[in-house]
Short mmCIF file of C-alpha atoms in Angstrom, two decimals:
data_model
loop_
_atom_site.label_atom_id
_atom_site.label_comp_id
_atom_site.label_asym_id
_atom_site.label_seq_id
_atom_site.Cartn_x
_atom_site.Cartn_y
_atom_site.Cartn_z
CA MET A 1 0.00 0.00 0.00
CA ILE A 2 2.75 2.43 1.01
CA GLU A 3 4.81 1.43 -2.01
CA ALA A 4 1.82 2.08 -4.26
CA ALA A 5 1.38 5.61 -2.91
CA ARG A 6 5.08 6.30 -3.36
CA ILE A 7 4.98 5.18 -6.97
CA HIS A 8 2.33 7.75 -7.72
CA GLY A 9 4.32 10.43 -5.90
CA ASN A 10 1.39 11.37 -3.74
CA GLN A 11 3.30 10.89 -0.51
CA LYS A 12 5.68 13.63 -1.57
CA GLU A 13 2.79 15.85 -2.54
CA LYS A 14 1.15 15.39 0.84
CA ARG A 15 4.34 16.39 2.63
CA ARG A 16 4.59 19.59 0.61
CA GLY A 17 1.19 20.61 1.95
CA GLY A 18 -0.31 23.98 1.13
CA GLY A 19 -3.90 25.02 0.57
CA ASN A 20 -3.57 24.74 -3.17
CA CYS A 21 -2.74 21.05 -2.79
CA HIS A 22 -6.23 20.15 -1.57
CA TRP A 23 -7.14 18.47 -4.85
CA ARG A 24 -3.95 16.40 -4.62
CA ARG A 25 -4.87 15.19 -1.13
CA GLN A 26 -8.25 14.20 -2.49
CA SER A 27 -6.68 12.18 -5.29
CA THR A 28 -4.37 10.56 -2.72
CA LYS A 29 -7.42 9.35 -0.81
CA THR A 30 -8.90 7.95 -3.99
CA ILE A 31 -5.73 6.16 -4.98
CA MET A 32 -5.13 4.83 -1.46
CA LYS A 33 -8.71 3.57 -1.39
CA ASP A 34 -8.12 1.76 -4.65
CA TYR A 35 -5.01 0.07 -3.34
CA THR A 36 -6.71 -1.08 -0.16
CA SER A 37 -9.45 -2.67 -2.20
CA ILE A 38 -9.03 -6.42 -2.55
CA ASP A 39 -10.30 -6.45 -6.11
CA LEU A 40 -7.92 -3.76 -7.32
CA PHE A 41 -8.00 -4.56 -10.98
CA SER A 42 -11.71 -4.21 -11.51
CA SER A 43 -11.76 -0.61 -10.23
CA PRO A 44 -12.59 1.89 -12.97
CA SER A 45 -10.23 4.60 -11.65
CA PRO A 46 -7.30 5.84 -13.78
CA SER A 47 -4.83 4.37 -11.27
CA HIS A 48 -6.32 0.94 -11.94
CA LEU A 49 -5.86 1.37 -15.67
CA ALA A 50 -2.28 2.53 -15.20
CA VAL A 51 -1.13 -0.66 -13.46
CA ARG A 52 -2.24 -2.87 -16.36
CA PHE A 53 0.47 -1.54 -18.66
CA LEU A 54 4.09 -0.55 -18.58
CA PRO A 55 4.79 3.16 -19.21
CA ILE A 56 4.51 3.98 -22.89
CA ALA A 57 7.52 6.32 -22.75
CA ASN A 58 9.79 3.48 -21.63
CA ILE A 59 8.42 1.16 -24.30
CA SER A 60 8.80 3.84 -26.94
CA ARG A 61 12.47 4.25 -26.04
CA ILE A 62 13.14 0.53 -26.45
CA MET A 63 11.29 0.44 -29.76
CA LYS A 64 13.33 3.37 -31.03
CA LYS A 65 16.55 1.51 -30.24
CA ALA A 66 15.44 -1.34 -32.49
CA LEU A 67 14.69 0.90 -35.46
CA PRO A 68 16.85 2.90 -37.88
CA ALA A 69 17.49 6.53 -37.02
CA ASN A 70 15.08 7.85 -39.65
CA ALA A 71 12.20 5.61 -38.62
CA LYS A 72 9.02 7.02 -37.12
CA MET A 73 6.46 5.33 -34.89
CA ALA A 74 2.76 6.04 -34.97
CA LYS A 75 0.99 6.39 -31.63
CA ASP A 76 -1.22 3.39 -32.33
CA ALA A 77 1.85 1.22 -32.90
CA LYS A 78 3.30 2.19 -29.51
CA GLU A 79 -0.03 1.55 -27.83
CA ILE A 80 -0.47 -1.90 -29.31
CA VAL A 81 3.08 -2.85 -28.31
CA GLN A 82 2.31 -1.55 -24.81
CA GLU A 83 -0.66 -3.90 -24.62
CA ALA A 84 1.34 -6.73 -26.17
CA ILE A 85 3.94 -6.47 -23.42
CA SER A 86 1.32 -6.93 -20.72
CA GLU A 87 -0.03 -9.93 -22.62
CA PHE A 88 3.50 -11.33 -22.85
CA ILE A 89 4.05 -10.97 -19.12
CA SER A 90 0.71 -12.63 -18.36
CA PHE A 91 1.35 -15.36 -20.91
CA ILE A 92 4.70 -16.35 -19.43
CA THR A 93 3.59 -15.94 -15.81
CA SER A 94 0.45 -18.03 -16.30
CA ASP A 95 2.38 -21.08 -17.40
CA ASP A 96 1.08 -23.68 -15.01
CA LYS A 97 4.36 -25.17 -13.92
CA CYS A 98 4.10 -23.67 -10.44
CA GLN A 99 0.56 -24.97 -10.19
CA LYS A 100 1.60 -28.50 -11.07
CA GLU A 101 4.31 -28.41 -8.45
CA LYS A 102 1.90 -26.87 -5.93
CA ARG A 103 4.07 -23.80 -5.41
CA LYS A 104 2.86 -20.27 -5.04
CA THR A 105 6.15 -18.49 -5.59
CA ILE A 106 7.37 -17.71 -9.07
CA SER A 107 11.13 -17.69 -9.38
CA ASP A 108 13.34 -16.40 -12.16
CA ASP A 109 14.09 -20.04 -12.85
CA ASP A 110 10.40 -20.68 -13.55
CA LEU A 111 10.25 -17.75 -15.92
CA LEU A 112 13.20 -18.97 -17.96
CA TRP A 113 11.73 -22.46 -18.08
CA ALA A 114 8.37 -21.06 -19.22
CA MET A 115 10.03 -19.02 -21.95
CA GLY A 116 11.81 -22.09 -23.22
CA THR A 117 8.55 -24.04 -23.24
CA LEU A 118 6.51 -21.34 -24.94
CA GLY A 119 8.83 -20.75 -27.86
CA PHE A 120 11.08 -18.00 -26.51
CA GLU A 121 14.12 -20.19 -26.03
CA ASP A 122 16.22 -17.68 -27.99
CA TYR A 123 15.79 -15.26 -25.11
CA ILE A 124 17.27 -17.53 -22.48
CA GLU A 125 20.95 -17.15 -23.24
CA PRO A 126 20.95 -13.36 -23.65
CA LEU A 127 18.86 -13.11 -20.48
CA ILE A 128 21.36 -15.09 -18.47
CA ILE A 129 24.23 -13.05 -19.88
CA ALA A 130 22.48 -9.74 -19.17
CA ILE A 131 21.50 -10.72 -15.64
CA ARG A 132 24.97 -11.95 -14.78
CA ALA A 133 26.40 -8.69 -16.18
CA SER A 134 24.16 -6.68 -13.86
CA GLN A 135 25.24 -8.57 -10.74
CA MET B 1 12.91 -33.50 -14.88
CA ARG B 2 13.02 -29.74 -14.50
CA GLN B 3 15.19 -28.14 -17.10
CA ALA B 4 15.11 -24.95 -15.07
CA GLY B 5 17.53 -26.32 -12.49
CA ALA B 6 20.46 -25.35 -14.69
CA TYR B 7 19.29 -21.74 -14.85
CA SER B 8 19.07 -21.24 -11.12
CA GLY B 9 22.65 -22.43 -10.77
CA ILE B 10 23.88 -19.93 -13.32
CA LEU B 11 21.82 -17.05 -12.04
CA SER B 12 22.34 -17.43 -8.33
CA GLY B 13 26.13 -17.30 -8.40
CA GLY B 14 27.66 -14.10 -7.11
CA GLY B 15 24.70 -12.79 -5.14
CA VAL B 16 21.98 -11.02 -7.02
CA SER B 17 20.56 -7.68 -6.13
CA GLY B 18 17.32 -7.24 -7.99
CA ARG B 19 17.80 -3.51 -8.29
CA THR B 20 21.40 -3.25 -9.50
CA GLY B 21 22.09 -1.75 -12.89
CA PRO B 22 19.89 0.46 -15.02
CA HIS B 23 16.46 -0.93 -15.88
CA LEU B 24 14.50 0.41 -18.80
CA LEU B 25 11.22 -0.85 -17.38
CA PRO B 26 9.79 -0.32 -13.87
CA LEU B 27 10.15 -3.51 -11.84
CA ALA B 28 7.27 -2.71 -9.49
CA ARG B 29 4.85 -2.35 -12.39
CA ILE B 30 6.06 -5.64 -13.90
CA LYS B 31 5.41 -7.30 -10.57
CA LYS B 32 1.85 -5.93 -10.47
CA ILE B 33 1.11 -7.23 -13.95
CA MET B 34 2.51 -10.63 -12.98
CA LYS B 35 0.25 -10.79 -9.93
CA LYS B 36 -2.74 -9.88 -12.03
CA SER B 37 -2.08 -12.66 -14.54
CA SER B 38 -3.05 -15.51 -12.26
CA VAL B 39 -5.04 -15.81 -9.04
CA ASP B 40 -2.58 -18.45 -7.87
CA VAL B 41 0.38 -16.09 -7.98
CA LYS B 42 0.94 -15.07 -4.39
CA MET B 43 4.65 -14.42 -4.20
CA ILE B 44 7.27 -13.46 -6.71
CA SER B 45 10.96 -13.95 -6.12
CA GLY B 46 13.17 -10.87 -6.04
CA GLU B 47 14.88 -11.54 -9.36
CA ALA B 48 11.78 -12.47 -11.35
CA PRO B 49 10.80 -8.89 -12.27
CA LEU B 50 14.40 -8.28 -13.26
CA VAL B 51 14.31 -11.28 -15.60
CA PHE B 52 11.09 -9.97 -17.08
CA SER B 53 12.53 -6.49 -17.48
CA LYS B 54 15.24 -7.86 -19.75
CA ALA B 55 12.87 -10.31 -21.43
CA CYS B 56 10.41 -7.53 -22.24
CA GLU B 57 13.21 -5.51 -23.82
CA LEU B 58 14.05 -8.47 -26.05
CA PHE B 59 10.38 -9.01 -26.83
CA ILE B 60 9.80 -5.37 -27.74
CA GLU B 61 12.90 -5.35 -29.94
CA GLU B 62 11.88 -8.51 -31.77
CA LEU B 63 8.29 -7.39 -32.27
CA THR B 64 9.43 -3.96 -33.43
CA LYS B 65 11.98 -5.31 -35.90
CA ARG B 66 9.51 -7.76 -37.41
CA SER B 67 6.91 -5.02 -37.65
CA TRP B 68 9.43 -2.73 -39.31
CA ASN B 69 9.99 -5.35 -42.02
CA THR B 70 6.36 -4.94 -42.98
CA THR B 71 6.71 -1.18 -42.93
CA ILE B 72 9.69 -1.35 -45.27
CA GLN B 73 7.87 -3.71 -47.62
CA GLY B 74 5.13 -1.11 -47.88
CA LYS B 75 7.79 1.50 -48.74
CA ARG B 76 6.94 3.52 -45.64
CA ARG B 77 8.99 5.01 -42.83
CA THR B 78 6.37 5.14 -40.12
CA LEU B 79 5.55 2.06 -38.08
CA HIS B 80 1.80 1.57 -37.70
CA LYS B 81 -0.42 -0.73 -35.71
CA GLU B 82 -1.14 -2.70 -38.88
CA ASP B 83 2.54 -3.49 -39.24
CA VAL B 84 2.55 -4.91 -35.72
CA ALA B 85 -0.56 -6.94 -36.55
CA SER B 86 1.17 -8.31 -39.62
CA ALA B 87 4.24 -9.31 -37.60
CA VAL B 88 2.01 -11.08 -35.08
CA ALA B 89 0.16 -12.94 -37.83
CA THR B 90 3.34 -14.14 -39.49
CA THR B 91 5.31 -15.17 -36.40
CA ASP B 92 4.40 -18.40 -34.64
CA VAL B 93 5.58 -17.40 -31.17
CA PHE B 94 3.36 -14.32 -31.29
CA ASP B 95 0.19 -16.41 -31.68
CA PHE B 96 -0.95 -15.47 -28.19
CA LEU B 97 -1.29 -11.87 -29.43
CA ILE B 98 -3.71 -12.68 -32.27
CA ASP B 99 -6.76 -11.67 -30.26
CA LEU B 100 -5.09 -8.44 -29.26
CA VAL B 101 -4.28 -7.22 -32.77
CA HIS B 102 -7.57 -8.40 -34.26
CA PRO B 103 -10.09 -7.40 -31.59
CA ASN B 104 -13.10 -7.51 -33.93
CA ALA B 105 -12.55 -11.17 -34.59
CA SER B 106 -12.49 -12.04 -30.90
CA GLY B 107 -14.98 -9.42 -29.68
CA ASP B 108 -12.41 -8.21 -27.16
CA VAL B 109 -13.30 -4.52 -27.40
CA ASP B 110 -12.99 -3.77 -23.68
CA LEU B 111 -9.21 -3.70 -23.75
CA ASP B 112 -9.21 -1.03 -26.48
CA GLU B 113 -11.80 1.06 -24.67
CA GLU B 114 -9.87 0.97 -21.43
CA HIS B 115 -6.70 1.90 -23.23
CA VAL B 116 -8.40 4.97 -24.71
CA LEU B 117 -9.59 5.98 -21.26
CA GLU B 118 -6.05 5.68 -19.89
CA LYS B 119 -4.77 8.13 -22.47
CA LYS B 120 -7.22 10.85 -21.34
#
């Protein structure tokens, strides 16, 4: 809950205070209420929508790296890739290996195994290299 | 026999801090999406979002490059949603995205509507 508020920067806004921040305190209450709700992802608030996708700016940056310098990207292309990423994460995470083994914790090991099973075996080696490089 | 045993041996050596190094994608958000994907997901290991962060970069790059091939074939310089749809249709591993890029076929309009709302 606290982490969620920090992500949205509302904790910092609350500390700043000031009469003109009243609307910000109100939105903090709304967001905090959403995060205390058990069924978070069926809430219609903007904060609920935001957690379904990764930030489009970050995705756009990665896409740009993969394209030539003179390439352009339409907004609808970025948006569909944004949605595709969330589908990818769900697709890999939902692999029922943990279920079969009656475990409730997903490890990085499980993710790599799932990727190999679901056709993304080409990712495994560069992933291991990249993760070891970041250690 | 679990093939994944080999990976844990390679990854766990040297002590992993899930937050070391620059990440292009927010790990906390990745974790939230993972938890949403299955009701059985209760806990996620510290390195899992990090693995996904790198995997998503690779996924985005592959999807973008394949989409760009379609753009080039159409003698254009701007990547459009249709190019992404074409890449999904012609790549086997992207089959799970078919319903996403062709929402009319599956009737999955809600996702598009919510995405429009998010942009406002």
